[in-house]
Amino acid sequence: MTIQQKLEQIEAALAQALVQYRDPAELYDPVHYVLSAGGKRIRPLLVLLATEAVGGETTDAMNAALAIEMLHNFTLVHDDIMDRSSLRRGRATAHIQFDENSAILSGDVIVGIASKLLSASAQHSHNPSAVFDVFSQGFIDVCEGQALDVAFTKRTDVHPDEYFGMIERKTARLLETSVHIGALVGNGDPQHTSALRTFARDIGLAFQMQDDILDVEGSHGFGKTPGGDLIEGKRTWLMLRAREKATGKPEFQELVQTFFSQNGIAPTQVEQMRTHLIQEGVLAEGTAMVEKLTEEAFVHLHKLPDSTARQHLEELATTLMERTT
Amino acid sequence: MTIQQKLEQIEAALAQALVQYRDPAELYDPVHYVLSAGGKRIRPLLVLLATEAVGGETTDAMNAALAIEMLHNFTLVHDDIMDRSSLRRGRATAHIQFDENSAILSGDVIVGIASKLLSASAQHSHNPSAVFDVFSQGFIDVCEGQALDVAFTKRTDVHPDEYFGMIERKTARLLETSVHIGALVGNGDPQHTSALRTFARDIGLAFQMQDDILDVEGSHGFGKTPGGDLIEGKRTWLMLRAREKATGKPEFQELVQTFFSQNGIAPTQVEQMRTHLIQEGVLAEGTAMVEKLTEEAFVHLHKLPDSTARQHLEELATTLMERTT
């Protein structure tokens, strides 16, 4: 089965899983709105491919795959409320399209549905409690990551290394959780499970760093503002590193100072910041890090025996890293 | 072990379970604030007593008991945001004490912690997936109940019977879920499990109806406003029934009309409404319903063999029904 076919299966299964959740409409209309908005469906794909890569049946893992995608979407709905974001995937965010109360409660019920779907897949594992333990820990870590992300915007002393602790939880953990659960449902051996986890974690870190770089480079995904992170004052690794490297360079330092003290720069200053980040080699350092993480990820992936699923995992990771938007 | 001793064990276990959740403080301070505020701890007690009543070990069920208490507290935190409540258990609600973003995210992570604790207890059940299935369904139902409750305040055509569908999900389901999970962890036989569930459901319905009656009677719990439901325009069964019975009684009808069209009456009108509800027998009907539900609950409870746990369940239910605040 090709990746494309798996993605089609995921969409069909997702639609099917939601059929029974229609009433009350006040609760479930936002759920359908959010979950039908598309997205790359990377996480459910990782679940299915991990199950297959360790020799399990992907049909056993489909409900777990949907559970992870729902957990991901739940975090987006609540994060968008907290970040006051009005746009997601080119559409109004849930709290804008409906209202804030609906977005809170509908986000909540998505977790309930996710948890229920997971219990259907967990029974295929030799250790169903472990499936829930991993899911719950991933859930907790993602909340911690979001809390750190918010806390960073209020701090002026964040060290570049702390950034990785934050995105490891906020972004990478859910990718790691995806393959971990896939491997548990497929009853993979501990070495393969562990290798898959490190692979997904490294790809997750690289993915987020790549995202931050693309934002500065001016490429922008569907529904994103170019340079948006710089305007919003987002404490990315690039900006934390920029602060270190700006010492002794007055113009750069002043701009970086503005970024941190005023929580972002003006749209008219984006080009200037970009030039400095390129000239001072900050972007190059970031790019080198993405390459190193990606390489390491593949070393871990190759600890698994060759298979179509392993090739698809490699293909998926490569696509993610080569994207320009 | 007495009920009091079990309650002390629950408090100690809860404190212990939270020790590891301290950092980041932005995320976990509100969690500790909410979970250390007390409350009657009825739900975790129900879990432990149900496990014991079907012949299981309460130590196996403690983590599940905490999970249920956390799920309950999570719903309170998010409901308080949605209802714009500023007071809970005599203290500022989480979104007032901290801020709304903190309350949303800390509420979320409480679910993650609950789910993690549940996975520790679930392994004692012969069917761990069922434990999660029941927990998740309870979670979904509580969200549906809250959505219906919110939706009712915007509708003028709610029938008294619909009220039971709402409180069955919003209030009774979590009590039912508590004993259901306790029975699953204790590996109770299906008949006893089913009897415990009906017992808890009936007690839950009676409990909510009793709560509504106490509000009108002017008794009021710690941190509640007497007549608060009438002032807030809460669509209780009493008021839905009042609308039916007010036909042809101009003064009563006008007051009821005001309640529904203006979403509540003035504090100065509470006494007048109370008098009508008593004179027209609405309160008496409610009280009769509480008694009937309580009686039925005990019939189901008595399907279980006599034991200390069964006696404690009876004692707990009686205390809940005899309370005057």
XYZ file of C-alpha atoms in Angstrom:
650
model
C 0.000 0.000 0.000
C 1.339 3.451 -0.926
C 1.525 6.358 1.533
C -1.240 8.026 -0.447
C -3.503 5.008 0.002
C -2.810 4.972 3.727
C -3.713 8.673 3.919
C -6.986 7.939 2.156
C -7.698 5.156 4.624
C -7.025 7.524 7.507
C -9.451 10.127 6.124
C -12.141 7.514 5.590
C -11.675 6.012 9.049
C -11.728 9.458 10.646
C -14.983 10.364 8.941
C -16.446 7.005 9.961
C -15.340 7.392 13.584
C -17.155 10.718 13.832
C -20.489 9.596 12.380
C -21.915 8.774 15.810
C -20.938 12.170 17.235
C -23.564 14.598 15.932
C -25.833 15.434 18.851
C -25.734 17.878 20.625
C -24.759 19.942 17.596
C -23.448 22.764 19.809
C -20.752 20.362 20.989
C -20.033 18.368 17.855
C -20.280 20.918 15.023
C -16.933 22.446 16.077
C -15.451 18.939 16.379
C -16.364 18.143 12.772
C -15.213 21.597 11.670
C -11.781 21.110 13.227
C -11.197 17.513 12.219
C -12.347 17.951 8.627
C -9.947 20.836 8.004
C -7.300 18.546 6.638
C -3.735 18.896 7.761
C -0.896 16.620 6.732
C -2.024 13.693 8.943
C 1.641 12.967 9.667
C 0.997 11.590 13.139
C -1.604 8.939 12.282
C 0.603 7.933 9.356
C 3.516 7.493 11.770
C 1.351 5.266 13.981
C 0.364 2.980 11.113
C 3.871 2.839 9.624
C 5.417 2.056 13.036
C 2.975 -0.804 13.584
C 3.809 -2.165 10.151
C 7.560 -1.622 10.579
C 7.634 -3.831 13.683
C 5.607 -6.528 11.948
C 2.099 -5.705 13.220
C -1.214 -5.276 11.435
C -2.078 -1.691 10.473
C -5.792 -2.438 10.798
C -5.217 -3.041 14.540
C -3.637 0.397 14.838
C -6.109 2.548 12.902
C -8.099 3.601 15.972
C -4.893 4.493 17.786
C -3.797 6.490 14.731
C -7.047 8.461 14.843
C -6.648 8.951 18.598
C -3.258 10.575 18.076
C -4.552 12.818 15.291
C -7.383 13.889 17.583
C -5.029 14.577 20.462
C -3.008 16.749 18.086
C -6.081 18.659 16.932
C -7.261 19.143 20.490
C -3.946 20.869 21.307
C -4.340 23.109 18.245
C -7.853 24.191 19.266
C -6.837 25.088 22.805
C -3.484 26.618 21.769
C -5.272 28.839 19.262
C -7.492 30.168 22.057
C -4.466 30.842 24.267
C -2.436 32.404 21.454
C -5.442 34.409 20.204
C -4.825 33.010 16.717
C -7.600 33.669 14.260
C -6.352 31.613 11.324
C -5.446 27.924 11.022
C -5.033 25.967 7.787
C -6.413 28.958 5.902
C -9.689 28.999 7.829
C -11.026 30.732 10.911
C -9.907 29.002 14.115
C -12.591 27.219 16.144
C -13.042 29.951 18.758
C -13.501 32.515 15.976
C -15.804 30.378 13.825
C -17.917 29.398 16.849
C -17.118 30.988 20.217
C -14.574 30.512 22.951
C -16.770 28.361 25.202
C -17.573 26.045 22.305
C -13.892 25.787 21.419
C -12.908 24.901 24.992
C -15.599 22.247 25.383
C -15.301 20.816 21.880
C -11.545 20.591 22.370
C -12.199 18.692 25.573
C -14.568 16.200 24.013
C -12.053 15.498 21.231
C -9.771 14.114 23.957
C -12.607 11.950 25.243
C -13.219 10.559 21.758
C -9.477 10.033 21.261
C -9.251 8.117 24.495
C -12.220 5.956 23.541
C -10.722 5.124 20.143
C -7.414 4.291 21.791
C -9.062 1.732 24.053
C -10.264 -0.080 20.927
C -6.716 -0.350 19.552
C -5.057 -0.985 22.918
C -6.612 -4.414 23.215
C -4.470 -5.599 20.308
C -1.348 -4.880 22.338
C 0.047 -7.449 24.758
C 0.198 -4.559 27.201
C -2.892 -2.340 26.853
C -2.059 -0.341 29.989
C 1.287 0.636 28.446
C -0.522 2.036 25.422
C -2.509 4.320 27.708
C 0.489 5.153 29.811
C 2.416 6.327 26.738
C -0.571 8.251 25.379
C -1.129 9.981 28.732
C 2.530 10.861 29.162
C 2.571 12.332 25.654
C -0.528 14.344 26.544
C 1.106 15.670 29.743
C 4.348 16.529 27.936
C 2.562 18.456 25.195
C 0.805 20.539 27.870
C 4.161 21.183 29.548
C 5.632 22.219 26.200
C 2.821 24.685 25.599
C 3.199 26.098 29.128
C 6.948 26.565 28.569
C 6.314 28.203 25.203
C 3.964 30.722 26.826
C 6.356 31.223 29.769
C 9.287 31.900 27.415
C 7.540 34.918 25.895
C 7.474 36.478 29.375
C 11.136 35.758 30.128
C 14.182 37.621 28.858
C 16.788 35.064 29.999
C 15.879 31.948 27.979
C 19.016 30.034 26.940
C 19.138 28.503 23.420
C 19.410 25.012 24.952
C 16.152 25.506 26.833
C 14.468 25.911 23.495
C 15.111 22.275 22.685
C 13.603 21.189 25.997
C 10.486 23.092 25.024
C 10.076 21.869 21.431
C 11.022 18.354 22.479
C 7.819 18.379 24.497
C 5.629 20.658 22.422
C 6.399 19.278 18.971
C 8.669 16.224 19.030
C 6.958 14.273 21.808
C 3.743 13.693 19.906
C 5.671 12.287 16.921
C 7.580 10.050 19.330
C 4.308 9.059 21.005
C 2.853 8.215 17.593
C 5.524 5.653 16.690
C 5.712 4.396 20.277
C 2.016 3.579 20.332
C 2.200 2.122 16.838
C 5.038 -0.144 17.973
C 3.147 -1.173 21.142
C -0.003 -2.054 19.205
C 2.166 -4.004 16.754
C 3.918 -5.707 19.686
C 7.356 -4.740 18.392
C 10.495 -5.778 20.247
C 11.978 -3.205 22.668
C 15.052 -2.417 20.488
C 12.970 -1.615 17.438
C 10.499 0.381 19.512
C 13.286 2.406 21.047
C 14.923 3.055 17.652
C 11.622 4.232 16.203
C 11.121 6.585 19.128
C 14.514 8.237 18.712
C 13.942 8.486 14.966
C 10.608 10.270 15.488
C 11.974 12.520 18.222
C 14.896 13.681 16.059
C 12.627 14.235 13.087
C 10.314 16.222 15.335
C 13.099 18.499 16.526
C 14.391 18.934 12.974
C 10.861 19.606 11.747
C 10.289 22.420 14.246
C 13.695 23.972 13.601
C 13.006 23.789 9.867
C 9.657 25.487 10.479
C 11.386 28.320 12.329
C 13.940 28.707 9.511
C 11.273 28.734 6.804
C 9.439 31.459 8.675
C 12.519 33.683 8.662
C 13.390 32.843 5.057
C 10.036 34.208 4.066
C 8.553 31.021 2.741
C 5.202 30.572 4.326
C 2.697 27.793 4.558
C -0.980 27.986 3.797
C -2.542 30.400 6.266
C 0.705 31.643 7.787
C 2.177 35.158 7.756
C 5.779 35.352 6.402
C 8.120 36.475 9.183
C 5.201 35.959 11.544
C 7.382 34.489 14.300
C 9.576 37.608 14.247
C 6.567 39.914 14.397
C 4.942 37.871 17.174
C 8.157 37.790 19.217
C 8.340 33.992 19.229
C 11.407 32.805 21.139
C 12.783 30.436 18.526
C 16.246 28.938 18.805
C 17.298 31.270 15.979
C 16.459 34.383 17.976
C 17.939 33.022 21.208
C 21.133 32.280 19.306
C 20.937 35.698 17.595
C 21.037 37.375 20.976
C 24.290 35.578 21.766
C 25.840 36.416 18.410
C 24.721 40.058 18.278
C 27.085 41.110 21.055
C 29.433 43.764 19.699
C 27.389 44.369 16.544
C 25.418 47.544 17.411
C 22.830 47.531 14.629
C 22.045 43.812 14.976
C 22.080 44.079 18.764
C 19.624 46.954 18.778
C 17.206 45.061 16.555
C 17.506 41.917 18.669
C 17.002 44.053 21.777
C 13.789 45.461 20.286
C 12.594 41.945 19.481
C 13.004 40.759 23.086
C 11.937 43.890 24.942
C 8.900 44.644 22.793
C 7.942 41.045 22.117
C 8.480 41.250 18.384
C 9.543 43.618 15.657
C 7.540 45.660 13.145
C 6.704 44.026 9.770
C 8.941 46.654 8.150
C 11.931 45.368 10.165
C 11.580 41.730 9.074
C 13.839 42.128 6.033
C 16.587 43.756 8.112
C 16.447 40.987 10.727
C 16.556 38.330 7.995
C 19.708 39.908 6.507
C 21.444 39.939 9.887
C 20.476 36.346 10.639
C 21.947 35.269 7.310
C 25.099 37.434 7.511
C 25.910 36.360 11.069
C 25.484 32.716 10.151
C 22.549 32.059 12.495
C 20.386 30.569 9.743
C 23.321 28.438 8.567
C 23.796 27.075 12.091
C 20.104 26.229 12.227
C 20.237 24.513 8.856
C 23.283 22.495 9.946
C 21.347 21.391 13.007
C 18.398 20.271 10.895
C 20.765 18.229 8.736
C 22.512 16.643 11.717
C 19.231 15.724 13.405
C 17.858 14.266 10.177
C 21.003 12.184 9.639
C 20.851 10.861 13.192
C 17.185 10.083 12.762
C 17.952 7.870 9.776
C 20.734 6.038 11.649
C 18.134 5.022 14.237
C 15.539 4.136 11.624
C 18.035 1.842 9.926
C 18.265 -0.265 13.079
C 14.980 -1.752 11.917
C 14.979 -4.431 9.236
C 14.336 -3.129 5.728
C 10.662 -3.159 4.756
C 8.160 -1.151 2.758
C 7.060 0.528 5.988
C 10.638 1.537 6.807
C 11.020 2.973 3.315
C 7.806 4.902 3.751
C 8.989 6.303 7.080
C 12.172 7.447 5.352
C 10.168 8.928 2.494
C 7.865 10.735 4.919
C 10.793 12.192 6.869
C 12.552 13.282 3.688
C 9.434 14.998 2.381
C 9.018 16.845 5.659
C 12.611 18.040 5.602
C 12.640 19.047 1.945
C 9.470 21.111 2.073
C 9.938 24.787 1.300
C 6.679 26.015 2.792
C -11.691 0.644 57.577
C -14.122 3.502 58.190
C -15.242 5.935 55.492
C -13.231 8.632 57.252
C -10.074 6.520 57.046
C -10.677 5.917 53.342
C -11.063 9.662 52.814
C -7.761 10.262 54.587
C -6.111 7.648 52.361
C -7.515 9.398 49.291
C -6.134 12.781 50.388
C -2.726 11.283 51.111
C -2.601 9.414 47.798
C -3.702 12.506 45.903
C -0.946 14.611 47.471
C 1.562 11.867 46.727
C 0.452 11.529 43.091
C 1.032 15.242 42.526
C 4.535 15.449 44.026
C 6.192 14.852 40.667
C 4.142 17.569 38.949
C 5.775 20.845 39.995
C 7.672 22.132 36.992
C 6.800 24.230 35.006
C 5.134 26.117 37.848
C 2.970 28.107 35.403
C 1.277 24.844 34.482
C 1.216 23.014 37.801
C 0.539 25.739 40.386
C -3.102 25.956 39.245
C -3.303 22.135 39.284
C -2.244 22.022 42.944
C -4.504 24.963 43.747
C -7.541 23.215 42.289
C -6.892 19.731 43.624
C -6.025 20.851 47.144
C -9.255 22.812 47.542
C -10.997 19.877 49.159
C -14.455 18.911 48.052
C -16.356 15.911 49.328
C -14.278 13.345 47.389
C -17.474 11.369 46.803
C -16.351 9.982 43.461
C -13.016 8.448 44.518
C -14.797 7.022 47.551
C -17.346 5.411 45.230
C -14.536 3.844 43.187
C -12.876 2.285 46.246
C -16.154 1.117 47.790
C -17.287 -0.437 44.504
C -14.017 -2.350 44.168
C -14.393 -3.600 47.729
C -18.094 -4.384 47.308
C -17.376 -6.768 44.419
C -14.584 -8.451 46.359
C -11.536 -6.622 44.965
C -8.587 -4.924 46.651
C -9.003 -1.193 47.247
C -5.249 -0.657 46.929
C -5.539 -1.752 43.277
C -8.181 0.899 42.687
C -6.606 3.925 44.388
C -5.048 5.312 41.198
C -8.344 4.878 39.358
C -10.085 6.667 42.241
C -7.704 9.602 41.902
C -8.183 9.576 38.121
C -11.924 10.013 38.557
C -11.503 12.804 41.104
C -9.178 14.552 38.673
C -11.579 14.148 35.772
C -14.246 15.710 37.988
C -12.020 18.643 38.907
C -11.031 19.179 35.295
C -14.714 19.592 34.387
C -15.153 22.102 37.223
C -12.185 24.212 36.055
C -13.397 24.400 32.460
C -17.085 24.781 33.421
C -16.193 27.691 35.683
C -14.512 29.441 32.744
C -17.549 28.851 30.535
C -20.031 29.879 33.234
C -17.910 32.905 34.249
C -18.059 31.689 37.863
C -15.702 33.459 40.210
C -16.234 31.379 43.340
C -15.852 27.640 43.973
C -15.621 25.961 47.372
C -15.356 29.397 48.968
C -12.265 30.378 46.988
C -11.544 32.174 43.731
C -11.959 29.888 40.722
C -8.786 28.952 38.822
C -9.253 31.421 35.957
C -9.735 34.235 38.492
C -6.880 33.197 40.786
C -4.508 32.716 37.824
C -5.747 33.633 34.359
C -7.942 32.081 31.719
C -5.121 30.606 29.637
C -3.630 28.961 32.723
C -7.016 27.564 33.674
C -7.583 26.086 30.219
C -4.152 24.466 30.023
C -3.998 23.335 33.641
C -7.452 21.812 33.244
C -6.140 19.967 30.201
C -3.089 18.565 31.945
C -5.268 17.316 34.811
C -6.911 15.004 32.256
C -3.475 13.809 31.139
C -2.492 13.030 34.725
C -5.841 11.331 35.328
C -5.361 9.156 32.283
C -1.845 8.216 33.393
C -3.035 7.234 36.872
C -5.833 5.202 35.347
C -3.387 3.156 33.309
C -1.700 2.132 36.568
C -4.964 0.810 38.015
C -6.247 -0.649 34.757
C -3.621 -3.368 34.737
C -5.290 -4.934 37.782
C -8.427 -5.491 35.737
C -8.834 -8.594 33.592
C -9.910 -6.155 30.892
C -7.752 -2.998 30.982
C -9.184 -1.696 27.688
C -12.679 -1.784 29.188
C -11.499 0.420 32.061
C -10.372 3.027 29.537
C -13.444 2.599 27.421
C -15.702 3.323 30.402
C -13.564 6.259 31.536
C -13.575 7.770 28.031
C -17.304 7.320 27.569
C -17.882 8.995 30.939
C -15.646 11.851 29.810
C -17.585 12.248 26.540
C -20.944 12.116 28.318
C -19.951 14.772 30.839
C -18.966 17.083 27.949
C -22.312 16.396 26.286
C -24.097 17.158 29.552
C -22.295 20.478 29.880
C -23.078 21.355 26.250
C -26.772 20.579 26.824
C -26.780 22.630 30.022
C -25.381 25.636 28.128
C -27.762 25.038 25.209
C -30.782 24.893 27.552
C -30.179 28.447 28.754
C -30.610 29.627 25.167
C -33.795 27.640 24.543
C -37.310 28.475 25.691
C -38.877 25.116 24.830
C -37.003 22.690 27.106
C -39.320 19.943 28.376
C -38.977 18.775 32.018
C -38.046 15.283 30.815
C -35.098 16.676 28.823
C -33.684 17.910 32.083
C -33.085 14.344 33.233
C -31.266 13.540 30.006
C -28.973 16.460 30.744
C -28.229 15.776 34.424
C -27.923 12.073 33.717
C -24.883 12.979 31.643
C -23.614 16.051 33.468
C -23.940 14.803 37.048
C -25.042 11.179 37.308
C -22.724 9.685 34.695
C -19.531 10.392 36.580
C -20.917 8.708 39.711
C -21.933 5.754 37.547
C -18.495 5.760 35.907
C -16.883 5.767 39.361
C -18.543 2.556 40.532
C -18.256 0.997 37.075
C -14.498 1.474 37.026
C -14.219 0.351 40.646
C -16.112 -2.824 39.768
C -13.946 -3.431 36.677
C -10.710 -3.017 38.627
C -12.129 -5.364 41.288
C -13.149 -7.811 38.548
C -16.735 -7.929 39.784
C -19.308 -10.154 38.103
C -21.538 -8.466 35.481
C -24.726 -8.571 37.624
C -23.097 -6.836 40.569
C -21.407 -4.316 38.285
C -24.698 -3.498 36.618
C -26.508 -3.147 39.976
C -23.816 -0.786 41.259
C -24.096 1.329 38.120
C -27.865 1.750 38.445
C -27.455 2.523 42.145
C -24.915 5.278 41.403
C -26.928 6.681 38.513
C -30.101 6.971 40.607
C -28.185 8.514 43.488
C -26.647 10.964 41.026
C -30.016 12.047 39.666
C -31.442 12.329 43.183
C -28.362 14.265 44.302
C -28.736 16.869 41.549
C -32.478 17.229 42.109
C -31.811 17.627 45.832
C -29.225 20.287 45.021
C -31.777 22.196 42.959
C -34.346 21.955 45.753
C -31.881 23.128 48.418
C -31.053 26.131 46.275
C -34.690 27.179 46.140
C -35.311 26.410 49.820
C -32.632 28.942 50.625
C -30.182 26.578 52.239
C -26.853 27.119 50.624
C -23.520 25.357 50.591
C -20.135 26.863 51.242
C -19.459 29.465 48.582
C -22.908 29.367 46.995
C -25.486 32.155 46.726
C -28.947 31.209 48.100
C -31.480 31.229 45.277
C -28.525 31.513 42.930
C -30.045 29.146 40.356
C -33.161 31.342 40.171
C -31.099 34.495 39.756
C -28.853 32.890 37.144
C -31.815 31.531 35.186
C -30.708 27.905 35.514
C -33.157 25.593 33.758
C -33.717 23.145 36.607
C -36.473 20.560 36.519
C -38.286 22.631 39.144
C -38.504 25.652 36.868
C -39.409 23.595 33.802
C -42.193 21.999 35.815
C -43.157 25.417 37.216
C -43.775 26.660 33.701
C -46.223 23.821 33.141
C -48.029 24.371 36.439
C -48.188 28.170 36.218
C -50.739 28.127 33.411
C -53.866 29.950 34.573
C -52.173 31.480 37.630
C -51.381 35.033 36.420
C -48.957 36.131 39.161
C -46.963 32.876 39.133
C -47.038 32.774 35.342
C -45.694 36.305 35.010
C -42.805 35.537 37.348
C -42.010 32.310 35.520
C -42.215 34.190 32.230
C -39.682 36.719 33.527
C -37.371 33.908 34.607
C -37.306 32.338 31.151
C -37.358 35.473 28.995
C -34.774 37.388 31.019
C -32.676 34.392 32.008
C -33.301 34.740 35.711
C -35.148 36.859 38.239
C -33.975 39.666 40.532
C -32.687 38.735 44.015
C -35.693 40.578 45.430
C -38.039 38.185 43.579
C -36.510 34.985 44.993
C -38.799 34.884 48.035
C -41.904 35.300 45.869
C -40.810 32.502 43.517
C -40.080 30.237 46.474
C -43.585 30.787 47.865
C -45.184 29.919 44.518
C -43.048 26.815 44.082
C -44.135 25.613 47.531
C -47.817 26.561 47.185
C -48.169 24.967 43.762
C -46.547 21.770 44.982
C -43.533 21.935 42.656
C -41.028 21.500 45.484
C -43.066 18.625 46.902
C -43.028 16.872 43.517
C -39.265 17.317 43.405
C -38.857 15.954 46.912
C -41.034 12.948 46.062
C -38.808 12.285 43.075
C -35.687 12.417 45.218
C -37.239 9.894 47.594
C -38.323 7.574 44.800
C -34.893 7.648 43.149
C -33.149 7.032 46.474
C -35.418 4.089 47.258
C -34.788 2.570 43.833
C -31.071 3.124 44.262
C -31.090 1.051 47.450
C -33.054 -1.754 45.806
C -30.243 -2.069 43.277
C -27.527 -1.793 45.896
C -29.125 -4.636 47.844
C -28.620 -6.970 44.901
C -25.030 -7.151 46.127
C -24.156 -9.431 49.034
C -24.033 -7.673 52.395
C -20.580 -6.367 53.287
C -18.925 -3.458 55.056
C -18.425 -1.784 51.669
C -22.117 -2.142 50.823
C -23.011 -0.611 54.189
C -20.637 2.251 53.523
C -22.176 2.862 50.106
C -25.578 3.013 51.775
C -24.246 5.334 54.458
C -22.654 7.597 51.835
C -25.859 7.783 49.811
C -27.939 8.493 52.922
C -25.598 11.278 54.016
C -25.785 12.856 50.575
C -29.575 12.755 50.589
C -30.014 14.018 54.137
C -27.731 17.005 53.795
C -29.416 20.364 54.238
C -26.754 22.494 52.601
